[in-house]
Tab-separated table of C-alpha atoms in Angstrom:
chain	number	residue	atom	x	y	z
A	1	MET	CA	-21.586	12.898	-13.804
A	2	GLU	CA	-23.389	16.237	-13.644
A	3	SER	CA	-23.987	17.960	-10.307
A	4	PRO	CA	-22.467	20.738	-8.222
A	5	ILE	CA	-19.384	19.615	-6.374
A	6	VAL	CA	-16.640	20.776	-4.091
A	7	SER	CA	-13.337	19.473	-5.445
A	8	ILE	CA	-10.705	19.032	-2.723
A	9	ASP	CA	-6.961	18.476	-2.977
A	10	VAL	CA	-6.114	16.852	0.362
A	11	SER	CA	-2.690	17.174	1.973
A	12	ASN	CA	-1.282	16.351	5.380
A	13	GLY	CA	-3.146	18.627	7.789
A	14	ASN	CA	-4.646	20.991	5.199
A	15	SER	CA	-6.506	21.087	1.893
A	16	HIS	CA	-7.164	23.318	-1.114
A	17	TYR	CA	-10.707	23.276	-2.484
A	18	MET	CA	-12.823	24.840	-5.210
A	19	CYS	CA	-16.591	24.763	-5.775
A	20	PHE	CA	-18.088	23.963	-9.193
A	21	ILE	CA	-21.658	24.568	-10.357
A	22	LYS	CA	-21.036	22.256	-13.298
A	23	ASN	CA	-18.144	21.196	-15.522
A	24	ASN	CA	-15.802	24.143	-16.148
A	25	LYS	CA	-18.162	26.532	-14.326
A	26	ARG	CA	-16.519	27.557	-11.079
A	27	PHE	CA	-18.178	29.048	-8.034
A	28	GLY	CA	-15.604	31.184	-6.281
A	29	LYS	CA	-11.835	30.840	-6.052
A	30	VAL	CA	-9.525	28.189	-4.708
A	31	LYS	CA	-9.351	28.346	-0.927
A	32	LYS	CA	-7.063	26.725	1.599
A	33	ILE	CA	-8.192	25.341	4.961
A	34	ASP	CA	-6.507	23.586	7.840
A	35	HIS	CA	-7.951	20.273	9.034
A	36	ASP	CA	-9.378	21.727	12.217
A	37	ILE	CA	-12.802	22.838	13.458
A	38	GLU	CA	-12.467	26.357	12.037
A	39	GLY	CA	-11.268	25.124	8.638
A	40	PHE	CA	-14.030	22.549	8.239
A	41	LYS	CA	-16.595	25.166	9.304
A	42	ARG	CA	-15.471	27.434	6.434
A	43	LEU	CA	-15.725	24.492	4.006
A	44	LEU	CA	-19.266	23.708	5.141
A	45	GLU	CA	-20.309	27.356	4.752
A	46	ASP	CA	-19.136	27.389	1.117
A	47	ILE	CA	-20.920	24.091	0.428
A	48	GLN	CA	-24.143	25.570	1.823
A	49	LYS	CA	-23.693	28.682	-0.346
A	50	LEU	CA	-23.280	26.483	-3.434
A	51	GLU	CA	-26.406	24.500	-2.521
A	52	ALA	CA	-28.342	27.751	-2.155
A	53	GLU	CA	-27.074	28.922	-5.555
A	54	THR	CA	-27.888	25.703	-7.444
A	55	ASN	CA	-30.795	24.426	-5.358
A	56	GLU	CA	-29.115	20.993	-5.495
A	57	LYS	CA	-27.256	18.819	-3.040
A	58	VAL	CA	-23.494	19.216	-3.308
A	59	CYS	CA	-21.117	16.258	-3.146
A	60	ALA	CA	-17.424	16.255	-2.289
A	61	VAL	CA	-14.756	14.786	-4.571
A	62	PHE	CA	-11.138	14.154	-3.610
A	63	GLU	CA	-8.258	11.742	-4.162
A	64	ALA	CA	-7.544	8.694	-2.031
A	65	THR	CA	-4.606	9.746	0.136
A	66	GLY	CA	-4.800	7.232	2.969
A	67	VAL	CA	-4.883	8.529	6.520
A	68	TYR	CA	-4.792	12.199	5.491
A	69	THR	CA	-8.422	12.099	4.330
A	70	LYS	CA	-9.864	10.509	7.481
A	71	PRO	CA	-10.699	13.751	9.400
A	72	LEU	CA	-12.283	15.197	6.246
A	73	GLU	CA	-14.277	12.009	5.563
A	74	ARG	CA	-15.607	11.993	9.132
A	75	PHE	CA	-16.644	15.651	8.979
A	76	LEU	CA	-18.423	15.318	5.615
A	77	SER	CA	-20.209	12.113	6.686
A	78	LYS	CA	-21.428	13.727	9.898
A	79	ASN	CA	-22.914	16.554	7.797
A	80	SER	CA	-24.631	14.143	5.356
A	81	ILE	CA	-22.524	15.174	2.346
A	82	LYS	CA	-21.969	12.530	-0.333
A	83	ILE	CA	-18.328	11.607	-0.913
A	84	TYR	CA	-16.673	10.328	-4.089
A	85	ILE	CA	-13.070	9.109	-3.981
A	86	ILE	CA	-10.970	9.078	-7.150
A	87	ASN	CA	-7.676	7.389	-7.927
A	88	PRO	CA	-4.731	9.865	-7.891
A	89	LEU	CA	-3.555	8.320	-11.183
A	90	GLU	CA	-6.763	9.506	-12.858
A	91	SER	CA	-6.278	13.141	-11.880
A	92	ALA	CA	-2.605	12.928	-12.873
A	93	ARG	CA	-3.677	11.641	-16.294
A	94	LYS	CA	-6.092	14.559	-16.671
A	95	ARG	CA	-3.387	17.013	-15.728
A	96	LYS	CA	-1.012	15.599	-18.359
A	97	GLU	CA	-3.648	16.121	-21.060
A	98	GLU	CA	-3.129	19.867	-20.712
A	99	ILE	CA	-0.572	21.579	-22.958
A	100	HIS	CA	0.981	23.234	-19.913
A	101	ASN	CA	0.646	20.413	-17.441
A	102	LYS	CA	1.650	22.237	-14.290
A	103	LYS	CA	1.001	20.734	-10.884
A	104	THR	CA	0.214	23.125	-8.057
A	105	ASP	CA	-2.031	22.906	-5.018
A	106	LYS	CA	-4.276	25.572	-6.556
A	107	LEU	CA	-4.637	23.748	-9.893
A	108	ASP	CA	-5.146	20.232	-8.480
A	109	PRO	CA	-8.845	20.774	-7.569
A	110	ILE	CA	-9.499	21.531	-11.256
A	111	SER	CA	-7.914	18.251	-12.389
A	112	ILE	CA	-9.920	16.370	-9.755
A	113	SER	CA	-13.179	17.990	-10.914
A	114	LYS	CA	-12.519	16.962	-14.537
A	115	VAL	CA	-12.171	13.321	-13.499
A	116	TYR	CA	-15.568	13.508	-11.788
A	117	TYR	CA	-17.387	15.240	-14.650
A	118	ASP	CA	-15.909	12.972	-17.343
A	119	LYS	CA	-17.182	9.797	-15.672
A	120	GLU	CA	-20.645	8.467	-16.459
A	121	GLU	CA	-20.912	6.721	-13.104
A	122	MET	CA	-19.010	6.748	-9.827
A	123	MET	CA	-19.372	4.711	-6.662
A	124	GLU	CA	-20.240	6.731	-3.608
A	125	LEU	CA	-18.045	6.232	-0.565
A	126	LYS	CA	-20.201	4.662	2.106
A	127	LYS	CA	-19.420	3.817	5.678
A	128	LYS	CA	-18.307	0.208	5.845
A	129	ASP	CA	-19.750	-2.362	8.192
A	130	GLU	CA	-17.938	-1.815	11.486
A	131	THR	CA	-16.939	-5.485	11.683
A	132	TYR	CA	-15.056	-5.371	8.370
A	133	ASN	CA	-13.565	-1.991	9.268
A	134	TRP	CA	-12.366	-3.361	12.622
A	135	LEU	CA	-10.878	-6.452	10.982
A	136	ARG	CA	-8.960	-4.436	8.405
A	137	LYS	CA	-7.465	-2.116	11.031
A	138	LYS	CA	-6.489	-5.104	13.174
A	139	ASN	CA	-4.892	-6.829	10.188
A	140	ARG	CA	-2.820	-3.746	9.401
A	141	LEU	CA	-1.749	-3.681	13.067
A	142	TYR	CA	-0.854	-7.376	12.788
A	143	GLU	CA	1.216	-6.678	9.652
A	144	ASP	CA	3.081	-3.953	11.525
A	145	GLN	CA	3.692	-6.277	14.484
A	146	LEU	CA	5.016	-8.969	12.130
A	147	ASN	CA	7.432	-6.485	10.542
A	148	HIS	CA	8.770	-5.554	13.969
A	149	LEU	CA	9.039	-9.232	14.893
A	150	ARG	CA	11.064	-10.014	11.756
A	151	LYS	CA	13.509	-7.204	12.544
A	152	TYR	CA	13.864	-8.302	16.161
A	153	LYS	CA	14.468	-11.892	15.061
A	154	VAL	CA	17.291	-10.900	12.716
A	155	THR	CA	19.115	-8.989	15.477
A	156	PHE	CA	18.258	-11.698	18.005
A	157	GLN	CA	19.746	-14.466	15.840
A	158	ASN	CA	22.931	-12.446	15.295
A	159	GLN	CA	23.347	-12.018	19.034
A	160	LEU	CA	22.453	-15.674	19.664
A	161	SER	CA	25.318	-16.698	17.362
A	162	ILE	CA	27.649	-15.023	19.829
A	163	CYS	CA	26.060	-16.101	23.116
A	164	PHE	CA	24.753	-19.598	22.290
A	165	PRO	CA	25.858	-20.606	18.746
A	166	GLY	CA	23.894	-23.370	17.010
A	167	TYR	CA	21.153	-23.395	19.660
A	168	LEU	CA	18.144	-22.935	17.351
A	169	ASP	CA	19.251	-25.895	15.196
A	170	LEU	CA	18.242	-28.211	18.037
A	171	PHE	CA	14.546	-27.513	17.482
A	172	LYS	CA	12.041	-27.780	14.682
A	173	ASP	CA	10.661	-24.397	15.741
A	174	GLY	CA	13.327	-22.427	17.578
A	175	TYR	CA	10.789	-19.810	18.688
A	176	SER	CA	8.388	-22.214	20.429
A	177	ASP	CA	7.885	-22.275	24.193
A	178	ILE	CA	10.631	-24.762	25.223
A	179	PRO	CA	13.665	-23.152	23.485
A	180	MET	CA	12.585	-19.636	24.473
A	181	THR	CA	11.865	-20.634	28.083
A	182	ILE	CA	15.338	-22.177	28.413
A	183	LEU	CA	17.024	-19.071	26.987
A	184	LYS	CA	15.067	-16.870	29.343
A	185	LYS	CA	16.776	-18.519	32.340
A	186	TYR	CA	19.997	-19.778	30.730
A	187	PRO	CA	21.081	-17.286	27.997
A	188	HIS	CA	24.649	-18.675	27.974
A	189	PRO	CA	25.799	-22.336	27.800
A	190	ASP	CA	28.071	-21.868	30.854
A	191	LEU	CA	24.948	-21.211	32.933
A	192	LEU	CA	23.439	-24.496	31.796
A	193	LYS	CA	26.084	-27.162	31.175
A	194	ASN	CA	26.667	-27.972	34.863
A	195	LYS	CA	22.964	-28.123	35.757
A	196	LYS	CA	21.220	-31.400	36.526
A	197	ALA	CA	18.727	-32.561	33.907
A	198	GLU	CA	16.035	-32.989	36.583
A	199	THR	CA	16.404	-29.361	37.665
A	200	VAL	CA	16.039	-28.061	34.122
A	201	ALA	CA	13.142	-30.459	33.435
A	202	ARG	CA	11.215	-29.237	36.491
A	203	TYR	CA	11.749	-25.648	35.367
A	204	LEU	CA	10.378	-26.469	31.909
A	205	GLU	CA	7.435	-28.410	33.331
A	206	LYS	CA	6.546	-25.464	35.568
A	207	ASN	CA	6.817	-22.789	32.871
A	208	THR	CA	5.405	-24.660	29.851
A	209	CYS	CA	2.494	-26.981	29.182
A	210	HIS	CA	4.713	-30.039	28.590
A	211	THR	CA	4.841	-33.191	30.717
A	212	HIS	CA	7.827	-34.105	32.866
A	213	LYS	CA	8.837	-36.835	30.429
A	214	VAL	CA	8.965	-34.465	27.459
A	215	SER	CA	10.670	-31.768	29.541
A	216	LEU	CA	13.333	-34.229	30.676
A	217	GLU	CA	14.057	-35.347	27.106
A	218	TYR	CA	14.610	-31.748	26.019
A	219	ALA	CA	16.647	-30.945	29.162
A	220	LEU	CA	19.071	-33.792	28.448
A	221	LYS	CA	19.384	-32.778	24.804
A	222	ILE	CA	20.031	-29.101	25.571
A	223	ILE	CA	22.515	-29.758	28.404
A	224	GLU	CA	24.478	-32.119	26.170
A	225	PHE	CA	24.623	-29.452	23.470
A	226	ALA	CA	25.677	-26.774	26.010
A	227	LYS	CA	28.717	-28.868	26.902
A	228	LYS	CA	29.827	-29.024	23.236
A	229	THR	CA	29.172	-25.518	21.897
A	230	TYR	CA	31.736	-22.735	22.237
A	231	PRO	CA	30.270	-19.225	22.668
A	232	GLY	CA	31.951	-16.013	21.506
A	233	CYS	CA	31.626	-14.276	24.865
A	234	GLU	CA	31.747	-14.880	28.610
A	235	LYS	CA	28.526	-15.382	30.581
A	236	ASP	CA	28.839	-11.956	32.255
A	237	ASP	CA	29.813	-9.977	29.119
A	238	VAL	CA	27.687	-7.134	27.752
A	239	GLU	CA	26.715	-9.331	24.768
A	240	VAL	CA	24.658	-11.529	27.117
A	241	GLU	CA	22.934	-8.470	28.571
A	242	ILE	CA	22.008	-7.244	25.072
A	243	PHE	CA	20.889	-10.741	24.120
A	244	LYS	CA	18.477	-10.886	27.094
A	245	ILE	CA	16.926	-7.551	26.049
A	246	LEU	CA	16.418	-8.808	22.478
A	247	LEU	CA	14.992	-12.085	23.770
A	248	ASP	CA	12.386	-10.176	25.796
A	249	LYS	CA	11.515	-8.096	22.710
A	250	VAL	CA	11.000	-11.217	20.594
A	251	ILE	CA	8.846	-12.949	23.231
A	252	GLU	CA	6.763	-9.827	23.858
A	253	THR	CA	6.171	-9.148	20.148
A	254	GLN	CA	5.284	-12.814	19.519
A	255	ARG	CA	2.632	-12.573	22.232
A	256	GLU	CA	1.262	-9.351	20.743
A	257	CYS	CA	1.034	-10.968	17.303
A	258	GLU	CA	-0.699	-14.029	18.720
A	259	LYS	CA	-3.163	-11.897	20.695
A	260	THR	CA	-4.069	-9.742	17.664
A	261	LEU	CA	-4.473	-12.769	15.410
A	262	ASN	CA	-6.677	-14.610	17.909
A	263	GLU	CA	-8.873	-11.523	18.244
A	264	MET	CA	-9.248	-11.367	14.460
A	265	ILE	CA	-10.129	-15.056	14.171
A	266	THR	CA	-12.735	-14.729	16.941
A	267	VAL	CA	-14.468	-11.807	15.217
A	268	ALA	CA	-14.101	-13.162	11.654
A	269	SER	CA	-15.579	-16.530	12.653
A	270	THR	CA	-18.898	-14.760	13.360
A	271	LEU	CA	-19.162	-13.811	9.655
A	272	GLU	CA	-20.866	-16.113	7.182
A	273	GLU	CA	-18.051	-16.032	4.615
A	274	TYR	CA	-15.490	-17.265	7.156
A	275	ARG	CA	-16.925	-20.785	6.922
A	276	TYR	CA	-16.819	-20.729	3.114
A	277	ILE	CA	-13.282	-19.343	2.790
A	278	SER	CA	-11.771	-21.543	5.510
A	279	SER	CA	-13.098	-24.623	3.685
A	280	ILE	CA	-10.640	-23.992	0.823
A	281	ASP	CA	-7.497	-26.160	0.713
A	282	GLY	CA	-4.515	-24.194	2.002
A	283	ILE	CA	-6.569	-21.638	3.953
A	284	GLY	CA	-6.751	-22.098	7.708
A	285	PRO	CA	-8.268	-19.851	10.401
A	286	ASN	CA	-5.308	-17.449	10.225
A	287	LEU	CA	-5.457	-16.776	6.478
A	288	ALA	CA	-9.273	-16.875	6.357
A	289	ALA	CA	-9.593	-14.095	8.938
A	290	ARG	CA	-6.938	-11.959	7.266
A	291	ILE	CA	-8.318	-12.442	3.737
A	292	ILE	CA	-11.778	-11.381	4.931
A	293	ALA	CA	-10.198	-8.353	6.608
A	294	GLU	CA	-8.672	-7.191	3.309
A	295	ILE	CA	-11.618	-8.030	1.029
A	296	GLY	CA	-14.234	-6.543	3.338
A	297	ASP	CA	-17.872	-6.992	2.369
A	298	ILE	CA	-17.737	-9.038	-0.828
A	299	GLU	CA	-21.220	-7.807	-1.777
A	300	GLU	CA	-19.639	-4.456	-2.671
A	301	PHE	CA	-18.010	-6.050	-5.732
A	302	LYS	CA	-20.308	-6.300	-8.754
A	303	SER	CA	-18.275	-9.044	-10.429
A	304	ARG	CA	-15.333	-11.329	-9.821
A	305	GLU	CA	-13.310	-9.245	-12.284
A	306	ALA	CA	-13.890	-6.192	-10.078
A	307	LEU	CA	-12.539	-8.120	-7.078
A	308	VAL	CA	-9.511	-9.304	-9.071
A	309	ALA	CA	-8.813	-5.708	-10.132
A	310	TYR	CA	-9.181	-4.548	-6.519
A	311	ALA	CA	-6.374	-6.951	-5.582
A	312	GLY	CA	-4.211	-5.705	-8.460
A	313	LEU	CA	-4.207	-9.170	-10.038
A	314	ASP	CA	-5.755	-8.031	-13.313
A	315	PRO	CA	-3.426	-8.271	-16.352
A	316	HIS	CA	-1.522	-5.212	-17.501
A	317	ILE	CA	-2.760	-5.012	-21.125
A	318	TYR	CA	-0.661	-3.134	-23.677
A	319	GLN	CA	-1.562	-3.622	-27.322
A	320	SER	CA	0.695	-2.410	-30.107
A	321	GLY	CA	0.923	-3.574	-33.724
A	322	ASP	CA	1.184	-7.352	-33.902
A	323	GLN	CA	1.259	-7.681	-30.121
A	324	ASP	CA	-2.092	-8.695	-28.682
A	325	GLY	CA	-1.192	-7.011	-25.386
A	326	LYS	CA	-2.244	-9.999	-23.310
A	327	HIS	CA	-0.349	-12.464	-21.131
A	328	LEU	CA	1.666	-9.666	-19.549
A	329	LYS	CA	2.432	-9.050	-15.889
A	330	ILE	CA	-0.268	-8.220	-13.361
A	331	SER	CA	-1.025	-4.536	-12.835
A	332	LYS	CA	-0.234	-4.528	-9.082
A	333	LYS	CA	-2.504	-1.467	-8.822
A	334	GLY	CA	-4.549	-2.749	-5.947
A	335	ASN	CA	-4.489	-4.141	-2.427
A	336	LYS	CA	-0.947	-5.479	-1.907
A	337	TYR	CA	-1.869	-7.041	1.447
A	338	LEU	CA	-4.586	-9.146	-0.190
A	339	ARG	CA	-2.217	-10.229	-2.982
A	340	CYS	CA	0.349	-11.366	-0.444
A	341	LEU	CA	-2.205	-13.363	1.563
A	342	LEU	CA	-3.542	-15.072	-1.555
A	343	PHE	CA	0.004	-15.950	-2.634
A	344	LEU	CA	0.595	-17.547	0.786
A	345	ALA	CA	-2.635	-19.517	0.449
A	346	VAL	CA	-1.654	-20.771	-3.016
A	347	GLY	CA	1.734	-21.854	-1.673
A	348	CYS	CA	0.078	-23.788	1.163
A	349	SER	CA	-2.307	-25.455	-1.281
A	350	ILE	CA	0.505	-26.510	-3.630
A	351	ARG	CA	2.598	-27.892	-0.768
A	352	GLY	CA	-0.430	-29.904	0.344
A	353	ALA	CA	-0.369	-31.568	-3.111
A	354	LYS	CA	-4.121	-32.218	-3.046
A	355	ASP	CA	-6.130	-32.577	-6.224
A	356	ASN	CA	-8.094	-29.321	-6.457
A	357	PRO	CA	-8.739	-26.585	-9.074
A	358	VAL	CA	-5.883	-24.369	-7.869
A	359	ASN	CA	-3.285	-27.154	-8.012
A	360	ARG	CA	-4.562	-28.355	-11.397
A	361	PHE	CA	-4.326	-24.805	-12.727
A	362	TYR	CA	-0.771	-24.550	-11.343
A	363	GLN	CA	0.303	-27.742	-13.113
A	364	LYS	CA	-1.343	-26.538	-16.313
A	365	LYS	CA	0.660	-23.288	-16.232
A	366	LYS	CA	3.861	-25.191	-15.534
A	367	GLN	CA	3.324	-27.655	-18.394
A	368	GLN	CA	1.889	-25.447	-21.155
A	369	SER	CA	3.758	-24.889	-24.438
A	370	ASN	CA	5.434	-21.768	-22.997
A	371	PRO	CA	5.682	-22.880	-19.339
A	372	LEU	CA	5.735	-20.324	-16.555
A	373	ASN	CA	8.314	-20.423	-13.792
A	374	SER	CA	7.111	-21.362	-10.323
A	375	LYS	CA	6.561	-17.792	-9.079
A	376	ALA	CA	4.688	-16.697	-12.209
A	377	ALA	CA	2.501	-19.831	-12.081
A	378	LYS	CA	1.664	-19.185	-8.419
A	379	THR	CA	0.825	-15.569	-9.228
A	380	ALA	CA	-1.575	-16.778	-11.932
A	381	CYS	CA	-3.128	-19.100	-9.350
A	382	THR	CA	-3.803	-16.211	-6.953
A	383	ALA	CA	-6.294	-14.731	-9.425
A	384	LYS	CA	-7.851	-18.187	-9.846
A	385	LEU	CA	-8.161	-18.558	-6.065
A	386	LEU	CA	-9.723	-15.114	-5.685
A	387	LYS	CA	-12.340	-15.980	-8.310
A	388	ILE	CA	-13.118	-19.176	-6.369
A	389	ILE	CA	-13.501	-17.145	-3.166
A	390	TYR	CA	-15.879	-14.764	-4.937
A	391	GLY	CA	-17.934	-17.652	-6.340
A	392	ILE	CA	-18.378	-19.617	-3.110
A	393	CYS	CA	-19.163	-16.485	-1.072
A	394	LYS	CA	-21.728	-15.279	-3.609
A	395	ASN	CA	-23.334	-18.714	-3.883
A	396	LYS	CA	-23.054	-19.254	-0.104
A	397	THR	CA	-21.491	-22.684	-0.393
A	398	THR	CA	-18.396	-24.416	0.901
A	399	TYR	CA	-15.444	-25.322	-1.305
A	400	GLU	CA	-15.679	-28.432	-3.454
A	401	ARG	CA	-12.734	-29.931	-5.300
């Protein structure tokens, strides 16, 4: 790459930058700015000076640092300045090539500029389609909500073991509407064991979508269990009060997760690739929407190998002597959320035990001369599944076994 640039080392709330006319030819000194209106104004003035000096358009180059770059990206985009994002590992590699490989905020813009000038071609950062951008942000919110839900459930189950031991074992899904509705009104067995089954059934019928017959069956089952279990606290102890707070947290977070997921499915279903991806064995509406959110616009990937590398599923190759360097672990230098979703999809497909390319590939890996363990075989299948997703989306066709 050969053009004037402004190389920026982005930090939290501020940046150091240096202008370059060309490789190793600087234009001014390293300067520091805050990420505010005044700081960005100074940056723009120096960019304009460099453009006047070179009579060329200047582009900005900086490392991917997550949320810290967002204000800078927005400012540069609004002023029609091209943006190139580099991997922090690349600039670190350049820095280590120096004899005195010091790392300072003032030297980092130089390392970043060398990455840019040593590359023959770089992909310009362009504003993504708002639909894909919205989906990705919602999926990250959903991931955060799920993490909170898992933590609440752990504490909730510990407290439940004191207040109503063994209760969740009565149900296939202990967090569905019937068990949670009962706990909401009767958080301790002493509050329930002397109740009439009809009373409890009417309460369930009123507060859930189940019929009276189903509600009565559950009421009888739960009351019978309440008479047998022996809690570790009294019904008016502080443990019950804490349990009720945790129960509300679990119910509220479950509703938030469900709302976010339904919103994602509604929006994702308007995209063409949703129909193709959801036709794959093991991928339902939930996973289809979330996989699309993490892949984004699949047209941005020039090949299926590029998509596999983006997910960090490409092999970590290390050749030395007689070692061919192949068949090693995946690099994991990519989108961890996408890897996790693909692994879930592979697991669902294998449990379904249907005859399809992913399952056949799994059996092949398990039965080869040096068989892989289950986790390694599933990991290999995630790359296979991602290549299938790329193929059907590019060819605009549904999945065929």
